[in-house]
One Martini backbone bead per residue (centre of mass of N, CA, C, O) as a GRO file, in nm:
protein
  510
    1MET     BB    1   3.233   1.261   1.557
    2THR     BB    2   3.089   1.074   1.776
    3ASN     BB    3   2.926   0.791   1.833
    4ASP     BB    4   2.714   0.914   2.019
    5LEU     BB    5   2.623   1.133   1.818
    6ASN     BB    6   2.552   0.955   1.585
    7ARG     BB    7   2.330   0.796   1.735
    8ARG     BB    8   2.160   1.036   1.819
    9GLY     BB    9   2.099   1.130   1.531
   10PHE     BB   10   1.967   0.870   1.436
   11LEU     BB   11   1.742   0.864   1.656
   12ALA     BB   12   1.605   1.131   1.584
   13THR     BB   13   1.485   1.002   1.329
   14THR     BB   14   1.362   0.715   1.419
   15LEU     BB   15   1.196   0.857   1.676
   16ALA     BB   16   0.981   1.050   1.561
   17GLY     BB   17   0.730   0.832   1.604
   18ALA     BB   18   0.772   0.789   1.888
   19GLY     BB   19   0.493   0.842   2.090
   20ALA     BB   20   0.268   0.932   1.851
   21LEU     BB   21   0.040   0.796   1.964
   22SER     BB   22  -0.299   0.763   1.994
   23PHE     BB   23  -0.521   0.817   2.300
   24LEU     BB   24  -0.841   0.832   2.192
   25GLY     BB   25  -1.132   0.786   2.305
   26PRO     BB   26  -1.404   0.576   2.313
   27ARG     BB   27  -1.370   0.260   2.235
   28ALA     BB   28  -1.651   0.124   2.231
   29LEU     BB   29  -1.805   0.322   2.056
   30MET     BB   30  -1.626   0.314   1.800
   31ALA     BB   31  -1.647   0.010   1.745
   32GLN     BB   32  -1.961  -0.014   1.734
   33GLU     BB   33  -1.996   0.229   1.502
   34GLY     BB   34  -1.804   0.129   1.251
   35GLY     BB   35  -1.853  -0.133   1.141
   36THR     BB   36  -1.823  -0.342   0.844
   37LEU     BB   37  -1.564  -0.427   0.641
   38ARG     BB   38  -1.531  -0.489   0.292
   39PHE     BB   39  -1.261  -0.697   0.170
   40ALA     BB   40  -1.076  -0.737  -0.125
   41LEU     BB   41  -0.907  -1.012  -0.210
   42SER     BB   42  -0.676  -1.174  -0.432
   43THR     BB   43  -0.635  -1.401  -0.205
   44PHE     BB   44  -0.592  -1.676  -0.028
   45PRO     BB   45  -0.422  -1.741   0.236
   46PRO     BB   46  -0.178  -1.989   0.258
   47SER     BB   47  -0.077  -1.831   0.527
   48LEU     BB   48  -0.066  -1.731   0.898
   49ALA     BB   49   0.209  -1.743   0.970
   50ALA     BB   50   0.386  -1.511   1.130
   51TRP     BB   51   0.696  -1.571   0.971
   52THR     BB   52   0.567  -1.601   0.685
   53SER     BB   53   0.605  -1.574   0.340
   54ALA     BB   54   0.260  -1.523   0.176
   55GLY     BB   55   0.191  -1.242   0.104
   56THR     BB   56  -0.027  -0.975   0.109
   57ALA     BB   57  -0.286  -1.100   0.216
   58ALA     BB   58  -0.154  -1.223   0.465
   59GLY     BB   59  -0.034  -0.959   0.574
   60THR     BB   60  -0.302  -0.813   0.623
   61ILE     BB   61  -0.415  -1.009   0.832
   62LYS     BB   62  -0.172  -0.993   1.028
   63LEU     BB   63  -0.208  -0.678   1.077
   64MET     BB   64  -0.470  -0.733   1.248
   65MET     BB   65  -0.365  -0.957   1.464
   66HIS     BB   66  -0.078  -0.821   1.477
   67ARG     BB   67   0.236  -0.716   1.647
   68GLY     BB   68   0.510  -0.529   1.667
   69LEU     BB   69   0.738  -0.323   1.788
   70LEU     BB   70   0.698  -0.201   1.503
   71SER     BB   71   0.620   0.048   1.247
   72TYR     BB   72   0.426   0.231   1.005
   73GLY     BB   73   0.330   0.518   0.888
   74PRO     BB   74   0.175   0.707   0.643
   75ASP     BB   75   0.475   0.855   0.609
   76GLY     BB   76   0.698   0.605   0.650
   77MET     BB   77   0.758   0.609   0.948
   78LEU     BB   78   0.874   0.509   1.222
   79ARG     BB   79   0.694   0.330   1.485
   80GLY     BB   80   0.541   0.250   1.761
   81GLU     BB   81   0.414  -0.031   1.939
   82LEU     BB   82   0.501  -0.238   2.165
   83ALA     BB   83   0.702  -0.015   2.147
   84GLU     BB   84   0.757   0.313   2.284
   85ASP     BB   85   1.075   0.269   2.280
   86TRP     BB   86   1.420   0.332   2.150
   87SER     BB   87   1.775   0.233   2.188
   88VAL     BB   88   2.135   0.307   2.170
   89ASP     BB   89   2.452   0.228   2.250
   90ASP     BB   90   2.796   0.229   2.223
   91ALA     BB   91   2.783  -0.103   2.194
   92GLY     BB   92   2.500  -0.170   2.027
   93VAL     BB   93   2.268  -0.178   2.232
   94TRP     BB   94   1.933  -0.258   2.232
   95THR     BB   95   1.647  -0.076   2.369
   96PHE     BB   96   1.322  -0.185   2.474
   97THR     BB   97   1.010  -0.031   2.553
   98LEU     BB   98   0.722  -0.139   2.676
   99ARG     BB   99   0.401  -0.135   2.653
  100GLU     BB  100   0.082  -0.160   2.755
  101ALA     BB  101  -0.027  -0.490   2.675
  102GLN     BB  102  -0.246  -0.737   2.510
  103TRP     BB  103  -0.370  -1.024   2.455
  104HIS     BB  104  -0.648  -1.190   2.336
  105ASP     BB  105  -0.650  -1.352   2.633
  106GLY     BB  106  -0.550  -1.102   2.847
  107SER     BB  107  -0.259  -1.114   2.856
  108PRO     BB  108   0.046  -0.988   2.893
  109VAL     BB  109   0.292  -0.814   2.745
  110THR     BB  110   0.634  -0.925   2.736
  111SER     BB  111   0.972  -0.974   2.724
  112GLU     BB  112   0.947  -1.286   2.692
  113ASP     BB  113   0.806  -1.276   2.417
  114VAL     BB  114   1.041  -1.150   2.262
  115ALA     BB  115   1.256  -1.362   2.324
  116TYR     BB  116   1.102  -1.598   2.202
  117THR     BB  117   1.077  -1.493   1.915
  118VAL     BB  118   1.376  -1.464   1.846
  119ALA     BB  119   1.456  -1.760   1.903
  120GLU     BB  120   1.264  -1.896   1.697
  121VAL     BB  121   1.355  -1.748   1.437
  122ALA     BB  122   1.676  -1.818   1.469
  123LYS     BB  123   1.638  -2.088   1.391
  124PRO     BB  124   1.766  -2.273   1.134
  125ASP     BB  125   1.461  -2.430   1.095
  126SER     BB  126   1.230  -2.201   1.073
  127ALA     BB  127   1.174  -2.045   0.789
  128ALA     BB  128   1.199  -1.753   0.840
  129PHE     BB  129   1.218  -1.447   0.706
  130ARG     BB  130   1.420  -1.342   0.969
  131GLN     BB  131   1.645  -1.546   1.043
  132GLY     BB  132   1.916  -1.406   0.968
  133GLN     BB  133   1.878  -1.156   1.150
  134MET     BB  134   1.825  -1.298   1.427
  135ALA     BB  135   2.110  -1.444   1.428
  136LEU     BB  136   2.260  -1.160   1.509
  137ILE     BB  137   2.136  -1.216   1.784
  138THR     BB  138   2.310  -1.314   2.076
  139LYS     BB  139   2.127  -1.149   2.297
  140VAL     BB  140   1.851  -1.157   2.540
  141GLU     BB  141   1.733  -0.924   2.769
  142THR     BB  142   1.509  -0.935   3.085
  143PRO     BB  143   1.498  -0.733   3.352
  144ASP     BB  144   1.193  -0.686   3.272
  145ALA     BB  145   0.869  -0.680   3.146
  146ARG     BB  146   0.952  -0.389   2.969
  147THR     BB  147   1.253  -0.498   2.901
  148VAL     BB  148   1.478  -0.497   2.611
  149LYS     BB  149   1.795  -0.654   2.529
  150MET     BB  150   2.009  -0.630   2.235
  151HIS     BB  151   2.258  -0.833   2.115
  152THR     BB  152   2.524  -0.812   1.874
  153SER     BB  153   2.779  -0.901   1.652
  154GLU     BB  154   2.710  -0.606   1.548
  155PRO     BB  155   2.648  -0.313   1.456
  156LEU     BB  156   2.284  -0.207   1.412
  157ALA     BB  157   2.102   0.039   1.264
  158VAL     BB  158   1.850  -0.151   1.129
  159LEU     BB  159   1.697  -0.319   1.348
  160PRO     BB  160   1.416  -0.184   1.390
  161GLY     BB  161   1.307  -0.255   1.100
  162TRP     BB  162   1.279  -0.562   1.145
  163PHE     BB  163   1.030  -0.503   1.365
  164ALA     BB  164   0.824  -0.382   1.122
  165HIS     BB  165   0.757  -0.632   0.989
  166TYR     BB  166   0.483  -0.839   0.896
  167HIS     BB  167   0.691  -1.105   0.941
  168MET     BB  168   0.765  -0.975   1.263
  169PRO     BB  169   0.598  -1.064   1.496
  170ILE     BB  170   0.480  -1.087   1.811
  171ILE     BB  171   0.460  -1.368   2.027
  172LYS     BB  172   0.355  -1.577   2.249
  173ALA     BB  173   0.481  -1.760   2.476
  174GLY     BB  174   0.454  -2.099   2.341
  175GLU     BB  175   0.362  -2.038   2.072
  176SER     BB  176   0.285  -2.080   1.757
  177PRO     BB  177   0.300  -1.944   1.440
  178GLU     BB  178  -0.026  -2.025   1.407
  179THR     BB  179  -0.142  -1.836   1.588
  180GLU     BB  180  -0.438  -1.636   1.692
  181ILE     BB  181  -0.270  -1.496   1.907
  182GLY     BB  182  -0.260  -1.154   1.958
  183ALA     BB  183  -0.207  -0.769   1.956
  184GLY     BB  184  -0.416  -0.670   1.777
  185PRO     BB  185  -0.720  -0.508   1.667
  186PHE     BB  186  -0.787  -0.810   1.575
  187THR     BB  187  -0.989  -1.100   1.551
  188LEU     BB  188  -1.035  -1.422   1.465
  189ASP     BB  189  -1.354  -1.562   1.392
  190SER     BB  190  -1.366  -1.670   1.077
  191VAL     BB  191  -1.345  -1.948   0.826
  192GLU     BB  192  -1.359  -1.980   0.463
  193ARG     BB  193  -1.215  -2.174   0.267
  194GLY     BB  194  -1.127  -1.972  -0.012
  195VAL     BB  195  -1.333  -1.713   0.064
  196SER     BB  196  -1.308  -1.620   0.388
  197LEU     BB  197  -1.256  -1.363   0.651
  198SER     BB  198  -1.326  -1.297   0.996
  199LEU     BB  199  -1.318  -0.992   1.185
  200LYS     BB  200  -1.280  -0.850   1.517
  201ALA     BB  201  -1.280  -0.641   1.756
  202PHE     BB  202  -1.046  -0.551   2.008
  203ASP     BB  203  -1.111  -0.436   2.339
  204GLY     BB  204  -0.777  -0.460   2.429
  205TYR     BB  205  -0.645  -0.251   2.280
  206TYR     BB  206  -0.374  -0.018   2.326
  207LYS     BB  207  -0.548   0.185   2.152
  208GLU     BB  208  -0.737   0.429   2.203
  209GLY     BB  209  -1.018   0.403   1.979
  210LEU     BB  210  -0.904   0.125   1.880
  211PRO     BB  211  -1.074   0.031   1.655
  212LYS     BB  212  -1.322   0.177   1.437
  213LEU     BB  213  -1.408  -0.098   1.377
  214ALA     BB  214  -1.598  -0.391   1.428
  215GLY     BB  215  -1.504  -0.510   1.137
  216VAL     BB  216  -1.379  -0.768   0.899
  217GLU     BB  217  -1.450  -0.869   0.560
  218ALA     BB  218  -1.266  -1.108   0.386
  219ILE     BB  219  -1.284  -1.132   0.029
  220VAL     BB  220  -1.244  -1.341  -0.240
  221TYR     BB  221  -1.094  -1.206  -0.562
  222ALA     BB  222  -0.902  -1.340  -0.798
  223ASP     BB  223  -1.045  -1.185  -1.008
  224GLU     BB  224  -0.987  -0.869  -1.113
  225ASN     BB  225  -1.261  -0.802  -1.248
  226LEU     BB  226  -1.442  -0.890  -1.010
  227ARG     BB  227  -1.319  -0.698  -0.804
  228VAL     BB  228  -1.408  -0.437  -0.947
  229ALA     BB  229  -1.710  -0.504  -0.970
  230ALA     BB  230  -1.761  -0.518  -0.662
  231LEU     BB  231  -1.689  -0.224  -0.611
  232GLU     BB  232  -1.896  -0.092  -0.810
  233ALA     BB  233  -2.150  -0.248  -0.669
  234GLY     BB  234  -2.095  -0.251  -0.340
  235ASP     BB  235  -1.986  -0.535  -0.219
  236VAL     BB  236  -1.740  -0.353  -0.153
  237ASP     BB  237  -1.513  -0.110   0.007
  238LEU     BB  238  -1.232  -0.270  -0.046
  239ALA     BB  239  -0.939  -0.297  -0.272
  240GLU     BB  240  -0.693  -0.480  -0.394
  241TYR     BB  241  -0.525  -0.483  -0.673
  242VAL     BB  242  -0.565  -0.277  -0.891
  243PRO     BB  243  -0.577  -0.282  -1.207
  244TRP     BB  244  -0.436  -0.089  -1.443
  245GLN     BB  245  -0.682  -0.093  -1.654
  246ALA     BB  246  -0.888   0.015  -1.399
  247MET     BB  247  -0.802   0.290  -1.274
  248ALA     BB  248  -0.963   0.498  -1.438
  249GLN     BB  249  -1.253   0.397  -1.366
  250VAL     BB  250  -1.221   0.451  -1.065
  251GLU     BB  251  -1.156   0.756  -1.082
  252GLU     BB  252  -1.431   0.824  -1.253
  253ASN     BB  253  -1.584   0.727  -1.006
  254GLU     BB  254  -1.772   0.902  -0.775
  255ALA     BB  255  -1.800   0.645  -0.564
  256LEU     BB  256  -1.485   0.648  -0.591
  257LYS     BB  257  -1.138   0.562  -0.494
  258LEU     BB  258  -0.779   0.615  -0.547
  259ASP     BB  259  -0.484   0.454  -0.405
  260VAL     BB  260  -0.157   0.539  -0.526
  261THR     BB  261   0.172   0.379  -0.577
  262ASP     BB  262   0.517   0.375  -0.618
  263GLY     BB  263   0.712   0.060  -0.556
  264PRO     BB  264   0.727  -0.157  -0.720
  265PHE     BB  265   0.951  -0.366  -0.932
  266MET     BB  266   1.130  -0.412  -1.230
  267TYR     BB  267   1.369  -0.674  -1.340
  268LEU     BB  268   1.696  -0.804  -1.403
  269THR     BB  269   1.854  -1.116  -1.419
  270PHE     BB  270   2.151  -1.332  -1.380
  271ASN     BB  271   2.381  -1.570  -1.505
  272GLY     BB  272   2.711  -1.561  -1.364
  273GLY     BB  273   2.829  -1.873  -1.433
  274LYS     BB  274   2.809  -1.783  -1.745
  275ALA     BB  275   2.811  -1.740  -2.057
  276PRO     BB  276   2.784  -1.395  -2.109
  277PHE     BB  277   2.694  -1.292  -1.796
  278ASP     BB  278   2.993  -1.279  -1.664
  279ASN     BB  279   2.997  -1.004  -1.819
  280PRO     BB  280   2.961  -0.671  -1.746
  281LYS     BB  281   2.937  -0.557  -2.039
  282VAL     BB  282   2.685  -0.718  -2.113
  283ARG     BB  283   2.507  -0.607  -1.888
  284GLN     BB  284   2.532  -0.314  -1.978
  285ALA     BB  285   2.407  -0.353  -2.254
  286VAL     BB  286   2.128  -0.430  -2.153
  287ALA     BB  287   2.074  -0.166  -1.992
  288HIS     BB  288   2.093   0.013  -2.281
  289ALA     BB  289   1.870  -0.150  -2.476
  290ILE     BB  290   1.617  -0.046  -2.300
  291LYS     BB  291   1.290   0.087  -2.322
  292ARG     BB  292   1.100   0.157  -2.051
  293GLU     BB  293   0.837   0.302  -2.145
  294ASP     BB  294   0.724   0.040  -2.290
  295ILE     BB  295   0.674  -0.117  -2.033
  296VAL     BB  296   0.478   0.075  -1.894
  297ALA     BB  297   0.268   0.058  -2.124
  298ALA     BB  298   0.230  -0.260  -2.165
  299ALA     BB  299   0.211  -0.358  -1.847
  300PHE     BB  300   0.086  -0.058  -1.697
  301TYR     BB  301  -0.068   0.167  -1.846
  302ASN     BB  302   0.122   0.407  -1.736
  303ARG     BB  303   0.157   0.282  -1.430
  304GLY     BB  304   0.450   0.446  -1.374
  305GLY     BB  305   0.814   0.401  -1.433
  306ALA     BB  306   1.118   0.455  -1.511
  307LEU     BB  307   1.425   0.241  -1.448
  308ASN     BB  308   1.778   0.363  -1.452
  309HIS     BB  309   1.829   0.222  -1.168
  310LEU     BB  310   1.810   0.186  -0.865
  311PRO     BB  311   1.545   0.112  -0.630
  312ILE     BB  312   1.539   0.445  -0.557
  313ALA     BB  313   1.351   0.680  -0.458
  314GLU     BB  314   1.311   1.015  -0.510
  315GLY     BB  315   1.203   1.064  -0.201
  316SER     BB  316   1.464   0.975  -0.097
  317GLU     BB  317   1.749   1.049   0.093
  318PHE     BB  318   1.916   0.826  -0.106
  319PHE     BB  319   1.891   0.979  -0.355
  320ASN     BB  320   2.070   0.999  -0.684
  321PRO     BB  321   2.042   1.214  -0.943
  322GLU     BB  322   2.320   1.154  -1.100
  323LEU     BB  323   2.209   0.829  -1.135
  324ALA     BB  324   1.918   0.809  -1.273
  325ASP     BB  325   2.060   0.764  -1.592
  326ALA     BB  326   2.278   0.528  -1.606
  327TRP     BB  327   2.059   0.325  -1.784
  328SER     BB  328   2.008   0.447  -2.044
  329TYR     BB  329   1.889   0.468  -2.353
  330ASP     BB  330   2.159   0.311  -2.573
  331PRO     BB  331   2.219   0.126  -2.844
  332GLU     BB  332   2.508   0.207  -2.927
  333LYS     BB  333   2.639   0.143  -2.658
  334ALA     BB  334   2.556  -0.152  -2.651
  335LYS     BB  335   2.714  -0.239  -2.904
  336ALA     BB  336   2.994  -0.151  -2.802
  337LEU     BB  337   2.999  -0.338  -2.552
  338LEU     BB  338   2.977  -0.604  -2.707
  339ALA     BB  339   3.239  -0.570  -2.864
  340GLU     BB  340   3.426  -0.547  -2.615
  341ALA     BB  341   3.326  -0.845  -2.514
  342GLY     BB  342   3.315  -1.026  -2.802
  343TYR     BB  343   3.002  -0.943  -2.943
  344PRO     BB  344   2.948  -0.804  -3.240
  345ASP     BB  345   2.704  -1.030  -3.329
  346GLY     BB  346   2.616  -1.143  -3.082
  347PHE     BB  347   2.347  -1.357  -2.938
  348THR     BB  348   2.207  -1.641  -2.774
  349CYS     BB  349   1.921  -1.663  -2.545
  350THR     BB  350   1.753  -1.708  -2.224
  351MET     BB  351   1.432  -1.599  -2.099
  352LEU     BB  352   1.293  -1.575  -1.786
  353SER     BB  353   0.949  -1.623  -1.703
  354THR     BB  354   0.583  -1.568  -1.719
  355ALA     BB  355   0.233  -1.648  -1.803
  356GLN     BB  356   0.068  -1.595  -1.534
  357TYR     BB  357   0.176  -1.293  -1.560
  358GLY     BB  358   0.134  -1.030  -1.763
  359MET     BB  359   0.365  -0.839  -1.666
  360HIS     BB  360   0.592  -1.041  -1.719
  361GLN     BB  361   0.546  -1.102  -2.016
  362SER     BB  362   0.548  -0.812  -2.127
  363THR     BB  363   0.830  -0.743  -2.032
  364ALA     BB  364   0.975  -0.966  -2.193
  365GLU     BB  365   0.882  -0.876  -2.477
  366VAL     BB  366   1.017  -0.600  -2.477
  367CYS     BB  367   1.304  -0.697  -2.424
  368GLN     BB  368   1.328  -0.877  -2.670
  369ALA     BB  369   1.296  -0.656  -2.886
  370TYR     BB  370   1.538  -0.472  -2.799
  371LEU     BB  371   1.768  -0.685  -2.802
  372SER     BB  372   1.749  -0.749  -3.107
  373MET     BB  373   1.861  -0.458  -3.199
  374VAL     BB  374   2.168  -0.553  -3.075
  375GLY     BB  375   2.190  -0.892  -3.124
  376ILE     BB  376   1.993  -1.023  -2.909
  377ASN     BB  377   1.870  -1.349  -2.903
  378VAL     BB  378   1.555  -1.415  -2.759
  379GLN     BB  379   1.432  -1.682  -2.562
  380LEU     BB  380   1.136  -1.772  -2.426
  381ASP     BB  381   1.051  -1.865  -2.082
  382LEU     BB  382   0.694  -1.955  -1.980
  383PRO     BB  383   0.616  -2.062  -1.707
  384GLU     BB  384   0.488  -2.129  -1.439
  385TRP     BB  385   0.555  -2.001  -1.134
  386THR     BB  386   0.679  -2.245  -0.987
  387SER     BB  387   0.890  -2.303  -1.213
  388ARG     BB  388   1.020  -2.028  -1.217
  389VAL     BB  389   1.132  -2.041  -0.931
  390LYS     BB  390   1.298  -2.299  -0.959
  391LYS     BB  391   1.481  -2.201  -1.192
  392GLY     BB  392   1.594  -1.959  -1.039
  393ASN     BB  393   1.721  -2.119  -0.797
  394GLU     BB  394   1.895  -2.312  -1.022
  395GLY     BB  395   1.991  -2.153  -1.288
  396GLN     BB  396   1.769  -2.195  -1.546
  397TYR     BB  397   1.931  -1.944  -1.701
  398ASP     BB  398   2.039  -1.631  -1.829
  399LEU     BB  399   1.782  -1.445  -1.812
  400ALA     BB  400   1.549  -1.244  -1.597
  401VAL     BB  401   1.231  -1.176  -1.488
  402MET     BB  402   1.140  -0.940  -1.224
  403GLY     BB  403   0.923  -0.886  -0.926
  404THR     BB  404   0.915  -0.640  -0.654
  405THR     BB  405   1.002  -0.550  -0.317
  406ALA     BB  406   1.122  -0.398  -0.069
  407ASP     BB  407   1.133  -0.406   0.271
  408ASN     BB  408   1.203  -0.093   0.240
  409ASN     BB  409   1.320   0.253   0.213
  410ASP     BB  410   1.584   0.140   0.271
  411PRO     BB  411   1.867   0.031   0.120
  412ASP     BB  412   1.876  -0.235   0.294
  413GLY     BB  413   1.612  -0.350   0.148
  414LEU     BB  414   1.806  -0.461  -0.110
  415VAL     BB  415   1.964  -0.715  -0.031
  416ASN     BB  416   1.790  -0.949  -0.160
  417VAL     BB  417   1.865  -0.839  -0.474
  418LEU     BB  418   2.205  -0.785  -0.442
  419ASP     BB  419   2.333  -1.003  -0.252
  420GLY     BB  420   2.565  -1.256  -0.349
  421SER     BB  421   2.612  -1.404  -0.054
  422LEU     BB  422   2.357  -1.530  -0.073
  423PRO     BB  423   2.151  -1.754  -0.123
  424PRO     BB  424   1.984  -1.888  -0.353
  425SER     BB  425   1.757  -1.683  -0.563
  426PHE     BB  426   1.505  -1.565  -0.777
  427VAL     BB  427   1.549  -1.246  -0.689
  428ARG     BB  428   1.846  -1.305  -0.789
  429SER     BB  429   2.133  -1.352  -0.906
  430TYR     BB  430   2.325  -1.612  -1.033
  431ASP     BB  431   2.632  -1.668  -0.952
  432MET     BB  432   2.701  -1.353  -0.811
  433PRO     BB  433   2.934  -1.202  -0.681
  434THR     BB  434   2.943  -0.906  -0.427
  435PRO     BB  435   3.179  -0.788  -0.243
  436GLU     BB  436   3.139  -0.479  -0.235
  437ILE     BB  437   2.838  -0.477  -0.168
  438THR     BB  438   2.849  -0.646   0.087
  439ASP     BB  439   3.038  -0.450   0.245
  440LEU     BB  440   2.853  -0.195   0.222
  441PHE     BB  441   2.613  -0.304   0.371
  442ALA     BB  442   2.764  -0.357   0.637
  443LYS     BB  443   2.850  -0.063   0.676
  444GLY     BB  444   2.564   0.062   0.679
  445ARG     BB  445   2.457  -0.102   0.929
  446ALA     BB  446   2.708   0.017   1.122
  447THR     BB  447   2.584   0.306   1.062
  448PHE     BB  448   2.443   0.612   1.220
  449ASP     BB  449   2.512   0.824   1.021
  450THR     BB  450   2.346   0.965   0.765
  451ASP     BB  451   2.572   1.085   0.586
  452GLU     BB  452   2.742   0.828   0.581
  453ARG     BB  453   2.526   0.649   0.455
  454LYS     BB  454   2.495   0.802   0.193
  455ALA     BB  455   2.787   0.752   0.095
  456ILE     BB  456   2.774   0.445   0.093
  457TYR     BB  457   2.525   0.419  -0.108
  458ARG     BB  458   2.654   0.572  -0.336
  459GLU     BB  459   2.881   0.368  -0.380
  460LEU     BB  460   2.701   0.121  -0.423
  461GLU     BB  461   2.553   0.225  -0.676
  462GLN     BB  462   2.803   0.253  -0.853
  463VAL     BB  463   2.885  -0.042  -0.845
  464ALA     BB  464   2.618  -0.148  -0.967
  465ILE     BB  465   2.640   0.005  -1.237
  466ASP     BB  466   2.913  -0.136  -1.320
  467THR     BB  467   2.827  -0.457  -1.252
  468VAL     BB  468   2.528  -0.553  -1.279
  469PRO     BB  469   2.325  -0.747  -1.083
  470LEU     BB  470   2.107  -0.555  -1.208
  471VAL     BB  471   1.810  -0.438  -1.398
  472GLY     BB  472   1.637  -0.172  -1.422
  473LEU     BB  473   1.296  -0.090  -1.545
  474ALA     BB  474   1.025  -0.058  -1.341
  475TRP     BB  475   0.779   0.104  -1.209
  476ARG     BB  476   0.487   0.014  -1.014
  477ALA     BB  477   0.171   0.044  -0.955
  478GLN     BB  478  -0.020   0.059  -0.642
  479GLY     BB  479  -0.370  -0.023  -0.578
  480TYR     BB  480  -0.649   0.119  -0.401
  481GLY     BB  481  -0.992   0.062  -0.370
  482MET     BB  482  -1.280   0.281  -0.281
  483THR     BB  483  -1.520   0.405  -0.119
  484GLU     BB  484  -1.616   0.726  -0.025
  485ASN     BB  485  -1.674   0.629   0.293
  486VAL     BB  486  -1.375   0.575   0.318
  487THR     BB  487  -1.159   0.617   0.602
  488GLY     BB  488  -0.801   0.604   0.699
  489PHE     BB  489  -0.692   0.474   0.457
  490SER     BB  490  -0.348   0.380   0.355
  491ASN     BB  491  -0.108   0.408   0.109
  492LEU     BB  492   0.192   0.339   0.142
  493PRO     BB  493   0.497   0.443   0.064
  494GLY     BB  494   0.637   0.281  -0.170
  495GLN     BB  495   0.776  -0.007  -0.040
  496LEU     BB  496   0.519   0.003   0.182
  497THR     BB  497   0.246  -0.086   0.049
  498PHE     BB  498   0.223  -0.383   0.193
  499TYR     BB  499   0.160  -0.228   0.487
  500SER     BB  500  -0.137  -0.096   0.474
  501GLY     BB  501  -0.298  -0.273   0.688
  502ILE     BB  502  -0.224  -0.098   0.940
  503THR     BB  503  -0.470   0.120   0.873
  504LEU     BB  504  -0.731  -0.040   0.971
  505GLU     BB  505  -0.743   0.088   1.258
  506GLU     BB  506  -0.835   0.382   1.116
  507THR     BB  507  -1.077   0.283   0.977
  508MET     BB  508  -1.380   0.407   0.814
  509LEU     BB  509  -1.740   0.436   0.796
  510GLY     BB  510  -1.932   0.717   0.685
   0.00000   0.00000   0.00000
């Protein structure tokens, strides 16, 4: 198969959603009749800077204010946003054709805005979430107002997905990352610091008939019990982060409904720069020593599932069923591996977690109990979250509990937790080079044929199972609760759950 055919086949998959946007209905009528949705946020956004990773609450607000070149639909497939289509040529140059759209100030969105965004994010001191990826774009051409051509240092099959992330919106040329001028379906109307944010429908939004709501009132309920109580009392229409212990009562309430998906995951990381976890056999022993079902029960009230492999969802086309139980619970095997590694009597070590979030502490406690059964005496270190992050970044631990989600449902979305060539970060193991995994990720990014990519990531998963740069523990359910009259809002599947704010443009109050 030629490169041209490979790329055409790849594009046939990724372009499935392009151009599928609906432009239906009288915009003004729908916006005016939609009412105002009251949305319970779990925290006040610490920052609304366009390209800063500041949590899901911030991401949800940004998904109302801003738009990227692409996004994801409720089915989890890439779809066009500011770009109405995209393609790649034999030289690996990506071309994006922009649709007619306008900024909140009424000026048109142009290719110069895209070039400005890429250049600003790529600056070494930008501190942007996608800085490393944008730095791989060597040149951006703007032959006309609606055409953008991106040249890269190497062929990049996954580049469109970079522009679908909610921390990678396009902003107007000359604006700062903190700008409130976006191209999204809502404009920021007012803010009461620490309490609420009000947004109203933008009547110049590029999708006819959207948004369907007249506005959104985002109200902060940091206490999870109060958040659920507000939903049950009818004080809010939609709530994020429904706690696991409350999911059943939401489901059983006839006035409410729960939209839940397994996407985020819990896992263990290691300090690979010193004994004993510099030895892959010791890491393998840990992987086989823990009964995951007990983590799901203790930390998530059975709302999730055991994760005995890399966090690639069963519904993914890249899921490898033959590897699904590669790290299955087997204490005798764990003991044998410890003996082979030179630790027949076990050892003592420190596990870093945090007492600030119950799911992290409960996960650590279950791991501690099971590791003790194979001779690994674990002492828990449970600082508050900021200290936990600092210690993780500096390698002040032996092994650590972590929880996150991948960037997207593509295996390349796991780079941040697996690739040991990246700078130190609390989200991945410390001082643990992963040369084979690093090379396979690069190979996967440069390959456009889906079957070839499947083979590459199958090999990558096997290498990870053998070398254990992390230990998968549990999928955790992520739930949104809403009143029965809310329609159109979707909890996006799998790793995309935190992108769900994109569907607020389709949400209605019936």
